[in-house]
Short mmCIF file of C-alpha atoms and ligand atoms in Angstrom, two decimals:
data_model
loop_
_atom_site.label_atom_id
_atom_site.label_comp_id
_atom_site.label_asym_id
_atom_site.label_seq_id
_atom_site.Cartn_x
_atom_site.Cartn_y
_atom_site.Cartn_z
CA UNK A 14 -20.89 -7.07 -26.07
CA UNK A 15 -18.87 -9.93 -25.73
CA UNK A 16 -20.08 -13.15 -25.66
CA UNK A 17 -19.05 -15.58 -23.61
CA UNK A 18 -21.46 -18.65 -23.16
CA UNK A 19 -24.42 -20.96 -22.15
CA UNK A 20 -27.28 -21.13 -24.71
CA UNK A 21 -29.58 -22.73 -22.26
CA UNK A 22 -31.55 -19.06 -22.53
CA UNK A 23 -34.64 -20.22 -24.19
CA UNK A 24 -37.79 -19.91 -22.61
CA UNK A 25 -40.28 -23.56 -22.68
CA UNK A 26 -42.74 -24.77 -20.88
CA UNK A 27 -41.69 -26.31 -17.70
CA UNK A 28 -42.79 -28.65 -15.16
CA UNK A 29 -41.96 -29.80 -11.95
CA UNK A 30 -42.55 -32.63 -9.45
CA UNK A 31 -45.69 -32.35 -6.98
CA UNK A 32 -49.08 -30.55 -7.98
CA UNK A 33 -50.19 -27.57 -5.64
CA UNK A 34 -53.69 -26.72 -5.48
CA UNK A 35 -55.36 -23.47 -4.39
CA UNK A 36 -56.64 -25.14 -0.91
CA UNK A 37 -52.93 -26.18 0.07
CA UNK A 38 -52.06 -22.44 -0.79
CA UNK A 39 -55.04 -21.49 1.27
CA UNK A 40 -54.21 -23.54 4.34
CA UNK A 41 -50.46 -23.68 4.80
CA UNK A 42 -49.09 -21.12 6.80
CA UNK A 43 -46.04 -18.94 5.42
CA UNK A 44 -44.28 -18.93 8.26
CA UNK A 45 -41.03 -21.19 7.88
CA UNK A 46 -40.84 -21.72 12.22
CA UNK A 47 -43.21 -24.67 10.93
CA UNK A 48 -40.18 -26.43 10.27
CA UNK A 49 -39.87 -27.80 14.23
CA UNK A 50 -42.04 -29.79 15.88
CA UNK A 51 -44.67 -28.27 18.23
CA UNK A 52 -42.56 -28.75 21.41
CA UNK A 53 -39.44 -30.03 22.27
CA UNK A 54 -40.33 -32.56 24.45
CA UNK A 55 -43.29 -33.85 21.78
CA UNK A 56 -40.26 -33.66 19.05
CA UNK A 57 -37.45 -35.69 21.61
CA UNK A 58 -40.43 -38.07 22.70
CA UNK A 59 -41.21 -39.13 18.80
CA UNK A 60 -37.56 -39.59 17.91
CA UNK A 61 -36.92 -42.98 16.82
CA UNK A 62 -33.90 -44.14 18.24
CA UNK A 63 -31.14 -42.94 16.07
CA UNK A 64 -27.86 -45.82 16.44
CA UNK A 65 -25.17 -44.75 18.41
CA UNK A 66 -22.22 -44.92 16.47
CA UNK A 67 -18.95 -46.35 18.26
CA UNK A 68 -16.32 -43.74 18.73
CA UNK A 69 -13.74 -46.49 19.00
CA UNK A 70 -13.97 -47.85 15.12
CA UNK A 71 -11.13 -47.66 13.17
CA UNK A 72 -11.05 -45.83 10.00
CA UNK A 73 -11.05 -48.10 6.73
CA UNK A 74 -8.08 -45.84 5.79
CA UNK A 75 -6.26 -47.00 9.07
CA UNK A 76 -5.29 -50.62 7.66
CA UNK A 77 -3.08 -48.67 5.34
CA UNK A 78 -1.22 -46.66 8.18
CA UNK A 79 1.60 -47.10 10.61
CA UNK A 80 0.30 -44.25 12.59
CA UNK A 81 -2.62 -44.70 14.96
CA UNK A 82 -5.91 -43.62 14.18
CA UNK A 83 -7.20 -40.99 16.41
CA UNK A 84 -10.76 -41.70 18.05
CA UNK A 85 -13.76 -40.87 15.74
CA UNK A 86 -15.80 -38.19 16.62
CA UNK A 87 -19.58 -38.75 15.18
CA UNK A 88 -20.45 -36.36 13.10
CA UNK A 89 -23.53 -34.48 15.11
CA UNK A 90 -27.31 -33.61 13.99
CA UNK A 91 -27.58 -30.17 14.40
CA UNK A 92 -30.61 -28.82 15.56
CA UNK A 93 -30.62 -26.40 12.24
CA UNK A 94 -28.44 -26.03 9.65
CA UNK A 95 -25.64 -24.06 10.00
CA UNK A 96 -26.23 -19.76 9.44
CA UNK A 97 -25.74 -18.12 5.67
CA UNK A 98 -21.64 -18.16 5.10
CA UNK A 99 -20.97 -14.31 4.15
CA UNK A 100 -20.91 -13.31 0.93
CA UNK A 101 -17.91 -12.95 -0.91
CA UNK A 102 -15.63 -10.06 -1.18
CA UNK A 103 -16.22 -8.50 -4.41
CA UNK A 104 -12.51 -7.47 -4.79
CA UNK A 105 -11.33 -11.04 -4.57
CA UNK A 106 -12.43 -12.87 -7.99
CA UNK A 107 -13.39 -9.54 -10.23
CA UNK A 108 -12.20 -10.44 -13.46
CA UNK A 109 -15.02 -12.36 -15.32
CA UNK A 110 -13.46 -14.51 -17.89
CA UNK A 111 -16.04 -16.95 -19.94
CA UNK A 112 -19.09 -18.19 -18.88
CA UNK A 113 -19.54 -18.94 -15.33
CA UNK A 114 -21.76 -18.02 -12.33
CA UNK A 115 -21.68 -14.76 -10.12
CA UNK A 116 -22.10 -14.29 -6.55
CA UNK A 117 -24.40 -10.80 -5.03
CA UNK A 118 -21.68 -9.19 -2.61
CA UNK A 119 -22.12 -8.10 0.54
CA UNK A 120 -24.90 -5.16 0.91
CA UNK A 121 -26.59 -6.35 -2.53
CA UNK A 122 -26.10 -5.54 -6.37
CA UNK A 123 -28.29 -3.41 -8.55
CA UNK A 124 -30.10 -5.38 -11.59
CA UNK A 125 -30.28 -3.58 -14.71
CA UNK A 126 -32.64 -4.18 -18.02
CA UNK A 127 -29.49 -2.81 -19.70
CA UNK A 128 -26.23 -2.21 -19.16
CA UNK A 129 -26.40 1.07 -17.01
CA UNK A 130 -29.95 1.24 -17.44
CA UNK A 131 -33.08 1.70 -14.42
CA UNK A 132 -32.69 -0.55 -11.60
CA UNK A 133 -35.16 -2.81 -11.68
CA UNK A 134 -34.04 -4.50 -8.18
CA UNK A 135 -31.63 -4.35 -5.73
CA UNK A 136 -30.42 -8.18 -4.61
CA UNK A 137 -29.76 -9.63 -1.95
CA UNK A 138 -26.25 -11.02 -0.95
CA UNK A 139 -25.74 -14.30 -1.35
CA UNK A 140 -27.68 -14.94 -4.49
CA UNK A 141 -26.00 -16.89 -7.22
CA UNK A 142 -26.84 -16.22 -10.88
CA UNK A 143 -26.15 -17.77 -14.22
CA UNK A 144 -23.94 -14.99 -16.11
CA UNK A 145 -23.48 -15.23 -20.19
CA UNK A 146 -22.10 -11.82 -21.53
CA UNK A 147 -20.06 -9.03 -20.31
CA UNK A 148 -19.95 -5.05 -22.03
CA UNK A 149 -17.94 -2.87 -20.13
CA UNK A 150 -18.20 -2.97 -16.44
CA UNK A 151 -21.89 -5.06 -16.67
CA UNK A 152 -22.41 -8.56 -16.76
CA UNK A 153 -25.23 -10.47 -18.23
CA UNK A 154 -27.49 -12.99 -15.71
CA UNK A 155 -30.50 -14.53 -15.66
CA UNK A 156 -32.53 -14.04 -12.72
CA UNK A 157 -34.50 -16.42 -10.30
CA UNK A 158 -37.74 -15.64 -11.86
CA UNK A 159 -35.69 -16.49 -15.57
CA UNK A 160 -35.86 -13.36 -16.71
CA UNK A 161 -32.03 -11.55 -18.35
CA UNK A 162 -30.74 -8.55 -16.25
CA UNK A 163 -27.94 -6.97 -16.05
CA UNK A 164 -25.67 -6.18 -13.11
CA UNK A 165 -22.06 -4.30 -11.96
CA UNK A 166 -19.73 -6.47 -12.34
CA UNK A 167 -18.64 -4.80 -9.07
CA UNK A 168 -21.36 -5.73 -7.18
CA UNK A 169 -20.31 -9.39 -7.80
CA UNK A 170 -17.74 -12.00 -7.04
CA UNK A 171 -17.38 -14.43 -10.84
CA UNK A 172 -16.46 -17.90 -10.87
CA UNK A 173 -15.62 -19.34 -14.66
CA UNK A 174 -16.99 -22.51 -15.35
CA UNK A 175 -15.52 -25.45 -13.68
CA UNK A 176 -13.34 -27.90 -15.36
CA UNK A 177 -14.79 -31.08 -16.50
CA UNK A 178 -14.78 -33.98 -13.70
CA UNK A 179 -14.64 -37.45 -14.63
CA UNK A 180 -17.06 -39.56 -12.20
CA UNK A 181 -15.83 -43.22 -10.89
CA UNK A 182 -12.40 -44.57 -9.01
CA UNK A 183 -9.96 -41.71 -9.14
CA UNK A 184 -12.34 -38.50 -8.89
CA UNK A 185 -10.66 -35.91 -6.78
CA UNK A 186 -13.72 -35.30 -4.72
CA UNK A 187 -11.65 -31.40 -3.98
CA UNK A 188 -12.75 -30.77 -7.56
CA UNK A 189 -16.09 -31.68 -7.14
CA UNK A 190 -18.61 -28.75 -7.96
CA UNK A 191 -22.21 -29.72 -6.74
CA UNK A 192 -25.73 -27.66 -7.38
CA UNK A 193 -28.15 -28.61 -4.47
CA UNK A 194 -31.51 -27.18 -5.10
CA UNK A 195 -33.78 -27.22 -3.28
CA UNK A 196 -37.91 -27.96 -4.71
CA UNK A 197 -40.57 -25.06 -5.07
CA UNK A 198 -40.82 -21.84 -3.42
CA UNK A 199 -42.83 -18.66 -2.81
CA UNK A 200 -46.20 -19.65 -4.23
CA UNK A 201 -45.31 -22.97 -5.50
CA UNK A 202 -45.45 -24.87 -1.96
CA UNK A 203 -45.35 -28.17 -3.43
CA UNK A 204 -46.80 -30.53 -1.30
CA UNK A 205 -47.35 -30.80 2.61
CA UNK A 206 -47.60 -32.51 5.49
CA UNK A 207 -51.08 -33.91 6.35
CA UNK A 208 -51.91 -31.10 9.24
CA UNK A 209 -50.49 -28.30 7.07
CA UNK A 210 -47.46 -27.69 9.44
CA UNK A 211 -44.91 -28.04 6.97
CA UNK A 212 -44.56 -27.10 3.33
CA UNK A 213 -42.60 -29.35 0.97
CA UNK A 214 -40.56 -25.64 0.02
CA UNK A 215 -39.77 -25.39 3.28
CA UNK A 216 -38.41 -28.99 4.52
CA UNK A 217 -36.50 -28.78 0.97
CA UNK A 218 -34.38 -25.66 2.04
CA UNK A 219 -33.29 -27.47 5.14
CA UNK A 220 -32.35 -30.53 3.73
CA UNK A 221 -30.26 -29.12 0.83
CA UNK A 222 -28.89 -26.58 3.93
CA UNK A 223 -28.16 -29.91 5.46
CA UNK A 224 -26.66 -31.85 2.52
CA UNK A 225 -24.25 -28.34 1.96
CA UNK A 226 -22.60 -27.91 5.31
CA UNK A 227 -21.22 -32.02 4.77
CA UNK A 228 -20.57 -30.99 0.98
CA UNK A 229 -17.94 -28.41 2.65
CA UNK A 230 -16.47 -30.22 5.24
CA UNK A 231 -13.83 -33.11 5.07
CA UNK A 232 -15.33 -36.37 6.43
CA UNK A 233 -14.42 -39.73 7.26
CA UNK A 234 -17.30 -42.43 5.81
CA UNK A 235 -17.71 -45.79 7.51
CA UNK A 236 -19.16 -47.56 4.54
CA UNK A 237 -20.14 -50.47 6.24
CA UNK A 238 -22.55 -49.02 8.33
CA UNK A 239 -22.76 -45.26 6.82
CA UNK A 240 -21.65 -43.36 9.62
CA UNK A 241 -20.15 -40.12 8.60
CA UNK A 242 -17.28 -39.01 10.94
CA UNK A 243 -15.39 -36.08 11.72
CA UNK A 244 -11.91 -37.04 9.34
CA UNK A 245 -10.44 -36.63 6.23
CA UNK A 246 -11.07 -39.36 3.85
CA UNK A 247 -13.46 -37.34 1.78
CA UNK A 248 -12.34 -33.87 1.06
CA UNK A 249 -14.38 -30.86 1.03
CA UNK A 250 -16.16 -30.01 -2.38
CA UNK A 251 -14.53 -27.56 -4.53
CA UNK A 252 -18.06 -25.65 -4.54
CA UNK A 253 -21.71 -25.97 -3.21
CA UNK A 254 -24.20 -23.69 -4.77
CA UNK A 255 -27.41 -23.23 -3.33
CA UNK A 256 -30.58 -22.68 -5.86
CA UNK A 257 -32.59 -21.03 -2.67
CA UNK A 258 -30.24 -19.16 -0.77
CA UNK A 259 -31.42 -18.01 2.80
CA UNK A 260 -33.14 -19.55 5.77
CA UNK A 261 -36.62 -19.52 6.82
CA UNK A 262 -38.61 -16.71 5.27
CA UNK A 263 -35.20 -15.56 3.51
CA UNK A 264 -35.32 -18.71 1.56
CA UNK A 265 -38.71 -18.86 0.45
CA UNK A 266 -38.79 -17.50 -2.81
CA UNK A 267 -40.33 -18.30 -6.33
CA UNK A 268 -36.73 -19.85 -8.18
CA UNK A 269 -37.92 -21.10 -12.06
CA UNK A 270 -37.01 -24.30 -13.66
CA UNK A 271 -35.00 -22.51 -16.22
CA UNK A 272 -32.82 -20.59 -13.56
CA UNK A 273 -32.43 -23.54 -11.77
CA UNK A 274 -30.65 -25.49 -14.69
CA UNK A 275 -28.93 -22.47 -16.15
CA UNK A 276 -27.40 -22.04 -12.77
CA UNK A 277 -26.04 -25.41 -12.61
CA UNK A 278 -24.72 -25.31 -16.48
CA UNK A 279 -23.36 -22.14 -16.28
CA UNK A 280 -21.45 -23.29 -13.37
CA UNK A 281 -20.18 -26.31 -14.98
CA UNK A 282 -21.51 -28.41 -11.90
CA UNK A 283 -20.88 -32.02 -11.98
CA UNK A 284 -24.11 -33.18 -10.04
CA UNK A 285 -27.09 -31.64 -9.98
CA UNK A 286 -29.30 -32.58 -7.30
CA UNK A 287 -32.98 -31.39 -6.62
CA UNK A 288 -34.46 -32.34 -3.30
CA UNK A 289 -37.92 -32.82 -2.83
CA UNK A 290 -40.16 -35.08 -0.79
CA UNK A 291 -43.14 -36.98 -2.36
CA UNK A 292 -47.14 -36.69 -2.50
CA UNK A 293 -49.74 -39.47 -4.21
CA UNK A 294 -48.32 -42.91 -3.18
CA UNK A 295 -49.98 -46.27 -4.48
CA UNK A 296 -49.42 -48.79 -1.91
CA UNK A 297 -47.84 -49.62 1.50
CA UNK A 298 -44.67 -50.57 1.61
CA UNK A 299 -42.46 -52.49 4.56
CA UNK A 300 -39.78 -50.16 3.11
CA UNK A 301 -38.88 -46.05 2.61
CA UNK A 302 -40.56 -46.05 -0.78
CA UNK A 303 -37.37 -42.83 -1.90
CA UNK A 304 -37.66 -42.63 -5.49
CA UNK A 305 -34.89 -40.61 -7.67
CA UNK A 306 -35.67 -39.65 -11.44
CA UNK A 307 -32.79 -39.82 -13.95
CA UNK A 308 -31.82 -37.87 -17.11
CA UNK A 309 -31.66 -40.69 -19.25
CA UNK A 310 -29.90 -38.86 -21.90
CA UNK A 311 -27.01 -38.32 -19.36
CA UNK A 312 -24.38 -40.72 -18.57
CA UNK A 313 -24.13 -41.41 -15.29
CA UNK A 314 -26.76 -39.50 -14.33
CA UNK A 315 -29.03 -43.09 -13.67
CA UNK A 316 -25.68 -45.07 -11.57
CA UNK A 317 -26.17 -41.43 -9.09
CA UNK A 318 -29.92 -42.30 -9.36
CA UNK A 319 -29.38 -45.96 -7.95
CA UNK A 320 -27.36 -44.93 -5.73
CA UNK A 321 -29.14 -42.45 -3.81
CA UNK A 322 -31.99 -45.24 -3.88
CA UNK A 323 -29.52 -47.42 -2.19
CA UNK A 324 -29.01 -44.80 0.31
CA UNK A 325 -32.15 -43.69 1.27
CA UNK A 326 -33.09 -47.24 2.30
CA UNK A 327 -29.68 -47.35 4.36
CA UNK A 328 -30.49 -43.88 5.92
CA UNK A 329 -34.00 -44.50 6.73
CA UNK A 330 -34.20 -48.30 7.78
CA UNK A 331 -32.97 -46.56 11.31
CA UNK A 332 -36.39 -44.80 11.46
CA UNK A 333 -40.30 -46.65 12.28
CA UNK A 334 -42.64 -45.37 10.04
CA UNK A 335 -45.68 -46.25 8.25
CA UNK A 336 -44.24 -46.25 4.93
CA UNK A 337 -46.03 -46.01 1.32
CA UNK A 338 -44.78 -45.92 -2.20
CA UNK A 339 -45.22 -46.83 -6.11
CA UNK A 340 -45.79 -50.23 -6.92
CA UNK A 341 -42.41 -49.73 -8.30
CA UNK A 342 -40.38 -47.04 -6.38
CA UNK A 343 -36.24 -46.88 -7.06
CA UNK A 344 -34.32 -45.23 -9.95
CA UNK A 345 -36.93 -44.00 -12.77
CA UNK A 346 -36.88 -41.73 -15.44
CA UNK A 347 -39.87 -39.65 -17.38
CA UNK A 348 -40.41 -39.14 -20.88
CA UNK A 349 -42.40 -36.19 -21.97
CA UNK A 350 -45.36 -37.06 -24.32
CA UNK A 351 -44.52 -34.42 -26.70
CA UNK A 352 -41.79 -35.84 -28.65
CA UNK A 353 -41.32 -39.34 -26.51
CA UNK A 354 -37.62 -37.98 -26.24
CA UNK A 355 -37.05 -35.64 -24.21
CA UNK A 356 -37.24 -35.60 -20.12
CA UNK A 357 -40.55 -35.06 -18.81
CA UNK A 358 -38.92 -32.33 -15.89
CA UNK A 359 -38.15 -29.16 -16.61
CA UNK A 360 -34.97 -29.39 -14.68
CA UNK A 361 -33.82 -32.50 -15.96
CA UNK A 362 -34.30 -31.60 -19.53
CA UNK A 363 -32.23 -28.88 -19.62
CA UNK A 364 -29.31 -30.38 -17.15
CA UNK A 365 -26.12 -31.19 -19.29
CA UNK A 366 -24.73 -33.30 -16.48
CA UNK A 367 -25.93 -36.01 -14.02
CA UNK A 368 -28.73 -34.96 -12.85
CA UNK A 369 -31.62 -35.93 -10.21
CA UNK A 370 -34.57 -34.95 -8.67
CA UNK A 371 -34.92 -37.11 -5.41
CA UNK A 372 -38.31 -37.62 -4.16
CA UNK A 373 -36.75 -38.88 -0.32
CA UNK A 374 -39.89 -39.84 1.69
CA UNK A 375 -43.70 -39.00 1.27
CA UNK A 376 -44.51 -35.90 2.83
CA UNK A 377 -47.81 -36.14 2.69
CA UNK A 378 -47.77 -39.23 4.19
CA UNK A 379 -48.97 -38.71 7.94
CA UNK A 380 -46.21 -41.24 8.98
CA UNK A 381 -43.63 -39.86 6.81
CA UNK A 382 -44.30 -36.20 7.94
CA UNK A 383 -43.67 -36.96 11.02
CA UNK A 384 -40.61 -37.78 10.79
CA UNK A 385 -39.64 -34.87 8.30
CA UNK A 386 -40.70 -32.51 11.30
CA UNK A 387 -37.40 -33.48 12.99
CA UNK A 388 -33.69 -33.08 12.75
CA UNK A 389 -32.62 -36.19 12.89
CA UNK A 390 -34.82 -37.69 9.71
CA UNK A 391 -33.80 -34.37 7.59
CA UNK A 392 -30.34 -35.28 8.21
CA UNK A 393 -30.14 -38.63 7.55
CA UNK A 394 -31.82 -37.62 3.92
CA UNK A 395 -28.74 -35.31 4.21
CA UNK A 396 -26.13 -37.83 4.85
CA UNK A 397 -27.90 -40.44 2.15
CA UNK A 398 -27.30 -37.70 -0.03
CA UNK A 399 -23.97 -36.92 0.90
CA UNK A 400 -22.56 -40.10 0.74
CA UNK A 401 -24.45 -41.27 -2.83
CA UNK A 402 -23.08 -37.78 -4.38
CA UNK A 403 -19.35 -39.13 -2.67
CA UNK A 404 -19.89 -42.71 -4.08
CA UNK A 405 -20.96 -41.29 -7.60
CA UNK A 406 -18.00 -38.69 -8.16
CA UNK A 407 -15.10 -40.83 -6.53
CA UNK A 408 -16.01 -44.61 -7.35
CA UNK A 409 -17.21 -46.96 -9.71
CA UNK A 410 -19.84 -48.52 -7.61
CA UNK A 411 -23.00 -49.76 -8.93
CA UNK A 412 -26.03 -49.92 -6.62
CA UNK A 413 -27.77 -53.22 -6.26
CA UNK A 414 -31.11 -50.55 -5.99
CA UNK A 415 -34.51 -51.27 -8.06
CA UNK A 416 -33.87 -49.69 -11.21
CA UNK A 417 -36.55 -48.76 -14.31
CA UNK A 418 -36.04 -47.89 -17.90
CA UNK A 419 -37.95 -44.53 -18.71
CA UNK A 420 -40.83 -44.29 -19.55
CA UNK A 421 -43.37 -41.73 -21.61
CA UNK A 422 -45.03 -40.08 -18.75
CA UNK A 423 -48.81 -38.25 -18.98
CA UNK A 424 -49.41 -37.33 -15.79
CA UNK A 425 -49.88 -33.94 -14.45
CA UNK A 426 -47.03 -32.29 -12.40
CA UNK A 427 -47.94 -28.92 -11.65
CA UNK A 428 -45.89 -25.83 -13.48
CA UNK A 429 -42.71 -24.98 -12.40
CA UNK A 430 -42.83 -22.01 -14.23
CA UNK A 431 -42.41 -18.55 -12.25
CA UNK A 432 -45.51 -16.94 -12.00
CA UNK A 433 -46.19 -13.16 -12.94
CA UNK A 434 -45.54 -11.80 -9.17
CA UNK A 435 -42.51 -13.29 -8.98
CA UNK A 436 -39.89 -11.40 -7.71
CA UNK A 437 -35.97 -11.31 -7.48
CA UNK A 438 -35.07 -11.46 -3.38
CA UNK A 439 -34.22 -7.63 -2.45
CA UNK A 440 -31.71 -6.93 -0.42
CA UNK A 441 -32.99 -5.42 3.09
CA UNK A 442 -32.23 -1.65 3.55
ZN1 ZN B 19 -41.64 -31.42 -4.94
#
C-alpha cells in the first residue's frame, strides 16, 4: 500500500448547526417537490419586487478599454438550478498521483472493505470522495457516512490536490477550488419552515446548486450595486465540488461531518463553505439577521466571514420580510467547552482552510420561509455567496460587517454524526 495523504481519518464526536427533534422528523414530508411554492400564481403574487438591473451600464472594466462595451445581459433566476453535469470519463484523469479527491464515473463504482474484497455498495455517479492510499488498481476513500472503502480506480476519475491559493489582490480566481456543502441530509432535516413545507436539507441543496452553476461560469460583477452579469471579469472556478450531489430525492442523503471536511482537505479547496439557514432567533430585527461562523484558527477564514455578512444584507435588503436575529448577528465564531480551543463545529474543526458555515436567513421564521420557498430569495443567497467567495479569493477587501471574537459555546447543536442506517447513495440499476 502506498500512502499518499490526509490524516484527517480520525473518528470524534461531531456536531452541527440546528437541532432536529423527533416531531420535525415526524411531520416533514420527504418529498423534495416541497421546494416550490404551492402554486405559481401564489409564488409570482408573493415575490417582492426584485430591481431591474439596467442593461445599458457600463462595465467597471470598460474605463480601461478603447473598445466598446457590449450591452449587459442580467444574469437570470432560474426557476431551478441547472440538471447534474455528467460524470466524468473515467479514461480521462486515471493516474492517481498523491492525495486528492475521486469522482464515481458514469454507471457507478463498486465499494470494497478491501482491496478486491465483497462489494459492499455500488455508487452512484457523480459522488465525490476523499481518497488517501492506492495498492494496485484500488484506491482508498472515505465514504459519505465516514466510513474507509475501497474502490477501482477504474471506476473513477482522480484529481491530486490543488495547489495552494493565496487569497487577496492578485488571486487568479481560474485557480480557485471551492467546496459548497450543503447542511444535513437523510434523517438529519435540520430545521424547517413553520408549516413543514420545506426542510432546511432540502432548501440547502438548492442554494449550494445555485451558488455552483455562478462558481462555473465567467461573470461580470457590478460592485456598486451587486448585479452579476453575463461577462468576463470573474473567471470560472478551477473546481466546484458538491458535498450532496443530486437533486431532489437524489440529493437527500445522510453526508457526516467528517466526510464533509475530509472532502474539502483532501481536495486542497481554498474555501469551504457550508450553507444552512437558521432556527431559534432572539429578537426582531429591521435587518436580515445572516450570521456566518468562522474558524478562528484559520487565517482568513473570519475576513470571508465578514464578508458574506456584508453580502447577505446587500442581497436581501431587496426583499420585505419580517426579520429576526441574535442580539448580535454578523461574523462569530464557537469555541467548544471541552478544551476552550478548539471550534465548537464539527466541520469547522477539522477544515485546514477558510472555512464557514453561513446561517443566511431564519427558516423557521414564518417571514423568512416565505421567502426561501422562492427562486428569487434562494438566489440572491446564491449571488451573496458568489460574490463574498469572489471578493475573498481575488481582493483585499475588508467588510465594514458586525464582527465578534469567539467565544466558548455550551449550547446544544444536534449531532452531525451519521447515524447507523446510513447509507452510501447506490447507483440505480
Ligand atoms: Zn443547519
Amino acid at each position: 500500500m502506498r500512502r499518499i495523504g490526509i490524516a484527517a481519518l480520525v473518528v470524534a464526536v461531531a456536531v452541527v448547526a440546528g437541532a432536529v427533534t423527533a416531531s420535525q422528523l415526524r411531520e416533514t414530508p420527504t418529498t423534495t417537490a416541497a421546494i416550490v411554492a404551492p402554486t405559481t400564481s401564489t409564488l409570482v403574487a408573493e415575490l417582492p419586487p426584485v430591481s431591474v438591473p439596467s442593461t445599458t451600464r457600463a462595465p467597471a472594466a470598460s474605463t480601461t478599454t478603447t473598445t466598446p462595451a457590449p450591452p449587459l445581459v442580467p444574469v437570470t433566476v432560474p426557476e431551478e438550478p441547472l440538471p447534474e453535469p455528467s460524470a466524468p470519463d473515467p479514461g480521462a484523469d486515471q493516474v492517481f498521483d498523491g492525495f486528492g479527491v475521486v469522482t464515481v464515473a458514469a454507471g457507478g463504482a463498486d465499494l470494497a472493505s478491501t482491496p478486491g474484497g465483497p462489494i459492499l455498495v455500488r455508487a452512484r455517479e457523480g459522488l465525490v470522495f476523499p481518497a488517501d492510499a492506492i495498492d494496485g488498481s484500488w484506491v482508498r476513500i472515505l465514504t459519505t457516512c465516514d466510513e474507509v472503502a475501497w474502490v477501482p480506480l477504474e471506476e473513477v476519475s482522480a484529481e491530486s490536490v490543488a495547489p495552494p491559493f493565496a487569497a487577496g489582490a492578485g488571486g487568479d480566481f481560474a485557480n480557485a477550488v471551492i467546496v459548497v456543502d450543503a447542511g444535513h441530509g437523510g434523517p438529519n432535516i435540520g430545521t424547517a419552515s413553520p408549516d413543514g413545507m420545506l426542510p432546511e436539507k432540502v432548501v440547502n441543496v438548492d442554494i449550494a446548486r445555485r451558488l455552483r452553476d455562478l462558481l462555473e461560469r465567467s461573470h461580470t460583477v457590478d460592485w456598486e450595486s451587486g448585479t452579476l452579469y453575463e461577462g468576463d471579469d470573474v473567471a470560472p472556478a478551477q473546481r466546484v465540488i458538491l458535498t450532496r450531489v443530486g437533486v431532489g430525492d437524489t440529493a437527500d442523503y445522510e453526508a457526516g461531518l467528517i466526510y464533509r471536511a475530509t472532502l474539502a482537505n483532501a481536495a486542497g479547496a481554498h474555501v469551504l463553505l457550508s450553507i444552512h439557514n437558521n432556527a431559534g432567533w432572539e429578537v426582531e430585527l429591521d435587518h436580515p439577521g445572516s450570521d456566518v461562523y468562522y474558524q478562528n484558527q484559520v487565517d482568513g477564514s473570519r475576513r470571508l466571514a465578514e464578508l458574506l455578512v456584508e453580502e447577505f444584507r446587500r442581497s436581501f435588503a431587496a426583499f420585505d420580510a419580517e426579520w429576526v436575529g441574535a442580539i448580535e448577528s454578523g461574523a462569530k465564531s464557537r469555541i467548544s467547552p471541552r478544551d476552550e480551543v478548539s471550534q465548537y463545529y464539527g466541520i469547522l474543526r477539522r477544515a485546514e482552510m477558510p472555512a464557514v458555515i453561513a446561517e443566511g436567513a431564519y427558516l423557521a421564521n414564518e417571514s423568512e420561509a416565505e421567502l426561501l420557498k422562492t427562486a428569487a430569495f434562494r438566489q440572491a443567497y446564491a449571488e451573496a455567496a458568489y460574490r463574498a467567495i469572489v471578493r475573498f479569493l481575488t481582493t483585499d477587501e475588508v467588510a465594514a460587517a458586525p464582527s465578534y471574537d469567539p467565544v466558548v459555546w455550551a449550547g446544544f447543536a444536534g449531532s452531525g454524526d451519521p447515524v447507523d442506517t446510513c447509507t452510501v447513495p447506490a447507483q440505480e440499476e
